[in-house]
PDB file of C-alpha atoms in Angstrom:
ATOM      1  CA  UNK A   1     101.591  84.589 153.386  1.00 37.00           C
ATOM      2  CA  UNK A   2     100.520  87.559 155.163  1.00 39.00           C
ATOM      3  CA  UNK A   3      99.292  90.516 154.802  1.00 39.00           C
ATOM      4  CA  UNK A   4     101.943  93.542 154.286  1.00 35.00           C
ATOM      5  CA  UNK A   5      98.933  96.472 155.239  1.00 36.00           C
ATOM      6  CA  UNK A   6      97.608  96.066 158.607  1.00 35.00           C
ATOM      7  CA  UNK A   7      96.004  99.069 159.304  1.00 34.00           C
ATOM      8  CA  UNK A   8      94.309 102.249 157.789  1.00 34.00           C
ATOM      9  CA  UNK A   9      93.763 105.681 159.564  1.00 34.00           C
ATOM     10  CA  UNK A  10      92.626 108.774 158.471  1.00 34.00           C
ATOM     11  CA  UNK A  11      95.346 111.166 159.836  1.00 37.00           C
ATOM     12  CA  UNK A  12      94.315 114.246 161.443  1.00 35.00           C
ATOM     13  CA  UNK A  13      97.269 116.316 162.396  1.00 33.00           C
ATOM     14  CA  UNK A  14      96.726 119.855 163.521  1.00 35.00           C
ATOM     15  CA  UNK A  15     100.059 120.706 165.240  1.00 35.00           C
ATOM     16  CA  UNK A  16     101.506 124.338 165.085  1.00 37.00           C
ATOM     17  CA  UNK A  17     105.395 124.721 164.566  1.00 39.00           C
ATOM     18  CA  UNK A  18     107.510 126.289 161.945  1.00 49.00           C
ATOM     19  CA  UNK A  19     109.160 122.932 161.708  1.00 57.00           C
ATOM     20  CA  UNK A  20     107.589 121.220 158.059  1.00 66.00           C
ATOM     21  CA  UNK A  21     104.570 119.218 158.625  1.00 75.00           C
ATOM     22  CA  UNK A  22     105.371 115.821 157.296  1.00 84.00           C
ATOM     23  CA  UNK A  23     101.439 114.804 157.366  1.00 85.00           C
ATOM     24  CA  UNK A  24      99.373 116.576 155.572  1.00 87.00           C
ATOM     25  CA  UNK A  25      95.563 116.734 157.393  1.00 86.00           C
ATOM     26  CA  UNK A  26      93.001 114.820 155.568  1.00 89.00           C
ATOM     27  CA  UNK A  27      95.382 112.324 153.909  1.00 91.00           C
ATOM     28  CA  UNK A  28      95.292 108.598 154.898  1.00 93.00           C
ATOM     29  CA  UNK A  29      97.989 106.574 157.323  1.00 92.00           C
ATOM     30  CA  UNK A  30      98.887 102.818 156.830  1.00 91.00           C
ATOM     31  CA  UNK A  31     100.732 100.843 158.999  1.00 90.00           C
ATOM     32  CA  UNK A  32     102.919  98.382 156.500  1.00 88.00           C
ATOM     33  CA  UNK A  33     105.262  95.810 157.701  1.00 86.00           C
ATOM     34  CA  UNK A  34     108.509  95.459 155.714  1.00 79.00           C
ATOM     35  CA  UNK A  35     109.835  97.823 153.110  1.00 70.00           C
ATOM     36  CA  UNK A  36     111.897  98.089 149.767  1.00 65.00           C
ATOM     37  CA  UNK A  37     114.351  95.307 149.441  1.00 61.00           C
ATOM     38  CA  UNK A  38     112.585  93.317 152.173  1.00 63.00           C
ATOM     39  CA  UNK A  39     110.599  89.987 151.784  1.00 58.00           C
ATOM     40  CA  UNK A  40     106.814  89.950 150.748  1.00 56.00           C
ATOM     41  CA  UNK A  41     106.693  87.661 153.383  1.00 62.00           C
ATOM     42  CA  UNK A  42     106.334  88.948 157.103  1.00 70.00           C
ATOM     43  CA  UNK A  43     109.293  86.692 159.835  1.00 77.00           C
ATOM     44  CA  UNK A  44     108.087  86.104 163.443  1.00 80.00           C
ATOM     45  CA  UNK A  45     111.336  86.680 164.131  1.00 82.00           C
ATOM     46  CA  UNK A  46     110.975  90.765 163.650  1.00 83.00           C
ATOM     47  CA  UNK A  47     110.112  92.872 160.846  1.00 87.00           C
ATOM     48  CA  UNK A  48     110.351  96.570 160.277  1.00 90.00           C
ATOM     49  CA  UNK A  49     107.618  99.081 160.641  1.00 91.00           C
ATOM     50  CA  UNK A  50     106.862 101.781 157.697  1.00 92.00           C
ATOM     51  CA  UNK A  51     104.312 104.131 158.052  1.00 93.00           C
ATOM     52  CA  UNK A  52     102.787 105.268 154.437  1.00 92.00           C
ATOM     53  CA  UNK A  53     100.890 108.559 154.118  1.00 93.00           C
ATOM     54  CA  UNK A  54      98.355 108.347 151.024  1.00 95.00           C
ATOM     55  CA  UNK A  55      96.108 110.761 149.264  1.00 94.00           C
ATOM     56  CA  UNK A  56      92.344 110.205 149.240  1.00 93.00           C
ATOM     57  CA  UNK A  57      92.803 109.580 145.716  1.00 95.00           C
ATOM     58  CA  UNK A  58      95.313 106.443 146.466  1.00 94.00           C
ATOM     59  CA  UNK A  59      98.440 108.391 146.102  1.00 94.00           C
ATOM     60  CA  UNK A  60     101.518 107.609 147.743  1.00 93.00           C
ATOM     61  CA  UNK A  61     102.905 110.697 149.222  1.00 93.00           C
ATOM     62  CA  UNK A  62     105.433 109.702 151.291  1.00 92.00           C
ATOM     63  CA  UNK A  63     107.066 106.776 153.641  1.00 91.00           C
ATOM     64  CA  UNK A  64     108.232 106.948 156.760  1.00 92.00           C
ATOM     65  CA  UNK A  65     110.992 104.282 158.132  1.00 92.00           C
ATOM     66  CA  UNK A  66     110.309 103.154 161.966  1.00 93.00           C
ATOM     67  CA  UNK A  67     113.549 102.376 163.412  1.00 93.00           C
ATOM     68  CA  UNK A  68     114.070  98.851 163.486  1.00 90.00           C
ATOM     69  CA  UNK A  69     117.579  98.709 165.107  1.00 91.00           C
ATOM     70  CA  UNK A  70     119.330 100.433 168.110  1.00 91.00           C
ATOM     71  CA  UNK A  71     117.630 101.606 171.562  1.00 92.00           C
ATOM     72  CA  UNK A  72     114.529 103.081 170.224  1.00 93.00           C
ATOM     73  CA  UNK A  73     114.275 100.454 167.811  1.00 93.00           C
ATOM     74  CA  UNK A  74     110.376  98.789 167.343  1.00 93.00           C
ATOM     75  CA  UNK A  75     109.577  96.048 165.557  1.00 91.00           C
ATOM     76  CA  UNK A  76     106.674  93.402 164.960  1.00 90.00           C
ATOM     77  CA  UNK A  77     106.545  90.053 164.120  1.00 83.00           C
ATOM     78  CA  UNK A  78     103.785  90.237 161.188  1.00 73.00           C
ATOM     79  CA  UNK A  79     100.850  88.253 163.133  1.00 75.00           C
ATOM     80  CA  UNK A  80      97.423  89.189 161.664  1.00 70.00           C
ATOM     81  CA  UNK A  81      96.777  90.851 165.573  1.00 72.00           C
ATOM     82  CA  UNK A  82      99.715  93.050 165.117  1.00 77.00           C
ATOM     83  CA  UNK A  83     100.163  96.092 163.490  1.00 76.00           C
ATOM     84  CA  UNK A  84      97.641  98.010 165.177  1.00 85.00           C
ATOM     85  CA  UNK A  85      98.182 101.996 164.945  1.00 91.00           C
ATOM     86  CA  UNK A  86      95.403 104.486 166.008  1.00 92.00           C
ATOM     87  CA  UNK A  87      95.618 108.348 166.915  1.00 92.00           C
ATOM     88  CA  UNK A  88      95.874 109.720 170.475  1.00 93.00           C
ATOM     89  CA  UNK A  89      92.561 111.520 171.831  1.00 94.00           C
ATOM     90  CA  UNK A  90      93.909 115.087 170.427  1.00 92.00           C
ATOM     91  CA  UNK A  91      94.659 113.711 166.577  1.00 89.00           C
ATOM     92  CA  UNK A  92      98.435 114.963 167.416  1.00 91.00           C
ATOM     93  CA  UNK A  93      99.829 111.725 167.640  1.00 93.00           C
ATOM     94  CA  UNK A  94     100.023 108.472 165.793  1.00 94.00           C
ATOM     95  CA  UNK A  95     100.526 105.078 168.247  1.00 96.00           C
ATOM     96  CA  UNK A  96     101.735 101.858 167.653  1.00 94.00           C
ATOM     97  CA  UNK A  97     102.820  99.351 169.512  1.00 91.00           C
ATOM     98  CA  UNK A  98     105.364  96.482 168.930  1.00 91.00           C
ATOM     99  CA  UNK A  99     108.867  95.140 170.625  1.00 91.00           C
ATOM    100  CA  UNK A 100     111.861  97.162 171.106  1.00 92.00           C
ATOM    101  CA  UNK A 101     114.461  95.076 169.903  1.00 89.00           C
ATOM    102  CA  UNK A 102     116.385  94.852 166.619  1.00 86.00           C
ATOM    103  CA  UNK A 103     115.266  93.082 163.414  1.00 84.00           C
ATOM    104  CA  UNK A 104     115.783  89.808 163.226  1.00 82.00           C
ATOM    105  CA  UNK A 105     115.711  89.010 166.603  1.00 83.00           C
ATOM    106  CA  UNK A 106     118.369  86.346 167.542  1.00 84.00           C
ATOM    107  CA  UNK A 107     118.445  83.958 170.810  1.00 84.00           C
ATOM    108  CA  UNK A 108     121.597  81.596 171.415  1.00 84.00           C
ATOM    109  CA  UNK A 109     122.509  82.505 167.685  1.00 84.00           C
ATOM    110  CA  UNK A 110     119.476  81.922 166.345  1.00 83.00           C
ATOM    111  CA  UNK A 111     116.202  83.819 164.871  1.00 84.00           C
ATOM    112  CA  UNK A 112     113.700  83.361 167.645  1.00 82.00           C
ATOM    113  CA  UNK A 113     109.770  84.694 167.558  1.00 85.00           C
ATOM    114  CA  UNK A 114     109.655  87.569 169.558  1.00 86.00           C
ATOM    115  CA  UNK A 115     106.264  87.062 170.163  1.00 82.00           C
ATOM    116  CA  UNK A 116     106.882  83.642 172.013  1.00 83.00           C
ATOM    117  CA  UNK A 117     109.818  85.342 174.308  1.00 85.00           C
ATOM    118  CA  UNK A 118     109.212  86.651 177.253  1.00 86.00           C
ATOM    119  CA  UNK A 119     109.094  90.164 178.004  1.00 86.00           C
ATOM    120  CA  UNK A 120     112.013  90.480 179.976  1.00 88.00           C
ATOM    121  CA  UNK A 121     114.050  88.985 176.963  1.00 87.00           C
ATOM    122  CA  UNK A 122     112.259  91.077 174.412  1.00 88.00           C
ATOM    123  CA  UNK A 123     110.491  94.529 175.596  1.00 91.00           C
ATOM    124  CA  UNK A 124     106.913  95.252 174.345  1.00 91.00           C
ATOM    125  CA  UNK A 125     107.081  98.717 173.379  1.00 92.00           C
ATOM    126  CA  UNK A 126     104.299 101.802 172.322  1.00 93.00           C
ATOM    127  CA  UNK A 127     105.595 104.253 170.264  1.00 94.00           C
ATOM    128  CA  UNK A 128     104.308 107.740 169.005  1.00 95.00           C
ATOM    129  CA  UNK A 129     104.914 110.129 165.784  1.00 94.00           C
ATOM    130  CA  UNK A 130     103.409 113.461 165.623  1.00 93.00           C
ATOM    131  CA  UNK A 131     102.601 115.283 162.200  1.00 90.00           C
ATOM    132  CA  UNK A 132     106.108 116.183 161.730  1.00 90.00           C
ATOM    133  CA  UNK A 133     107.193 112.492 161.268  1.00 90.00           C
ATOM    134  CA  UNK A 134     109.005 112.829 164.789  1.00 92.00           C
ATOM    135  CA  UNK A 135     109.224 109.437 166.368  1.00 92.00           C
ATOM    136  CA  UNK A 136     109.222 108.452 170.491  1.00 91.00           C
TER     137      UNK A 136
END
């Protein structure tokens, strides 16, 4: 089995809108594969991305859903290298990186790794969410 938690971040975001912060500065960002309903266990063939925002106490605050289907969708396949998220230079942004194609990924009918396809079949993909939970 593998691990669900990949990454942990302390979140800075300092961005100025009247829109509502969905980070709050100070708290903690993880990077967990899979969410409510899904399997414990991770598929190579695509898995979705949830980003978890935590007190410094260990509270959950709140979860945020990575889209895992449609054009923006990005996805990873659960190996212990991926799941990587860090903050841009600023502290405005959140990045991860992953494929953009939907969960499962299917080839000729059948789940395929993604990480075993080329890149032409499967797009590798770097995504970005500011403090206000707003994805690119």
């Amino acid at each position: 089995m593998k691990k669900a938690v990949f990454s942990v971040f302390a979140l800075v975001a300092c961005i100025a809108s009247t829109q509502a912060q969905y980070f709050t500065n100070g708290n903690l960002a993880v990077l967990r594969i899979g969410g409510p309903g899904e399997s414990v266990t991770t598929s190579d063939s695509g898995n979705s991305i949830w980003i978890d925002q935590y007190s410094t106490n260990g509270t959950l605050v709140s979860s945020l859903l990575v889209p895992s289907n449609g054009p923006n969708a990005l996805i990873t396949d659960g190996e212990p290298y991926d799941g990587f998220m860090t903050l841009t230079p600023d502290g405005t942004h959140l990045v991860i990186g992953g494929f953009n194609t939907g969960a499962p990924f299917i080839s000729n009918g059948v789940p395929t790794s993604i990480n075993e396809t080329a890149s032409t079949n499967v797009p590798r993909a770097i995504a970005t969410i500011d403090g206000y939970g707003n994805y690119a």
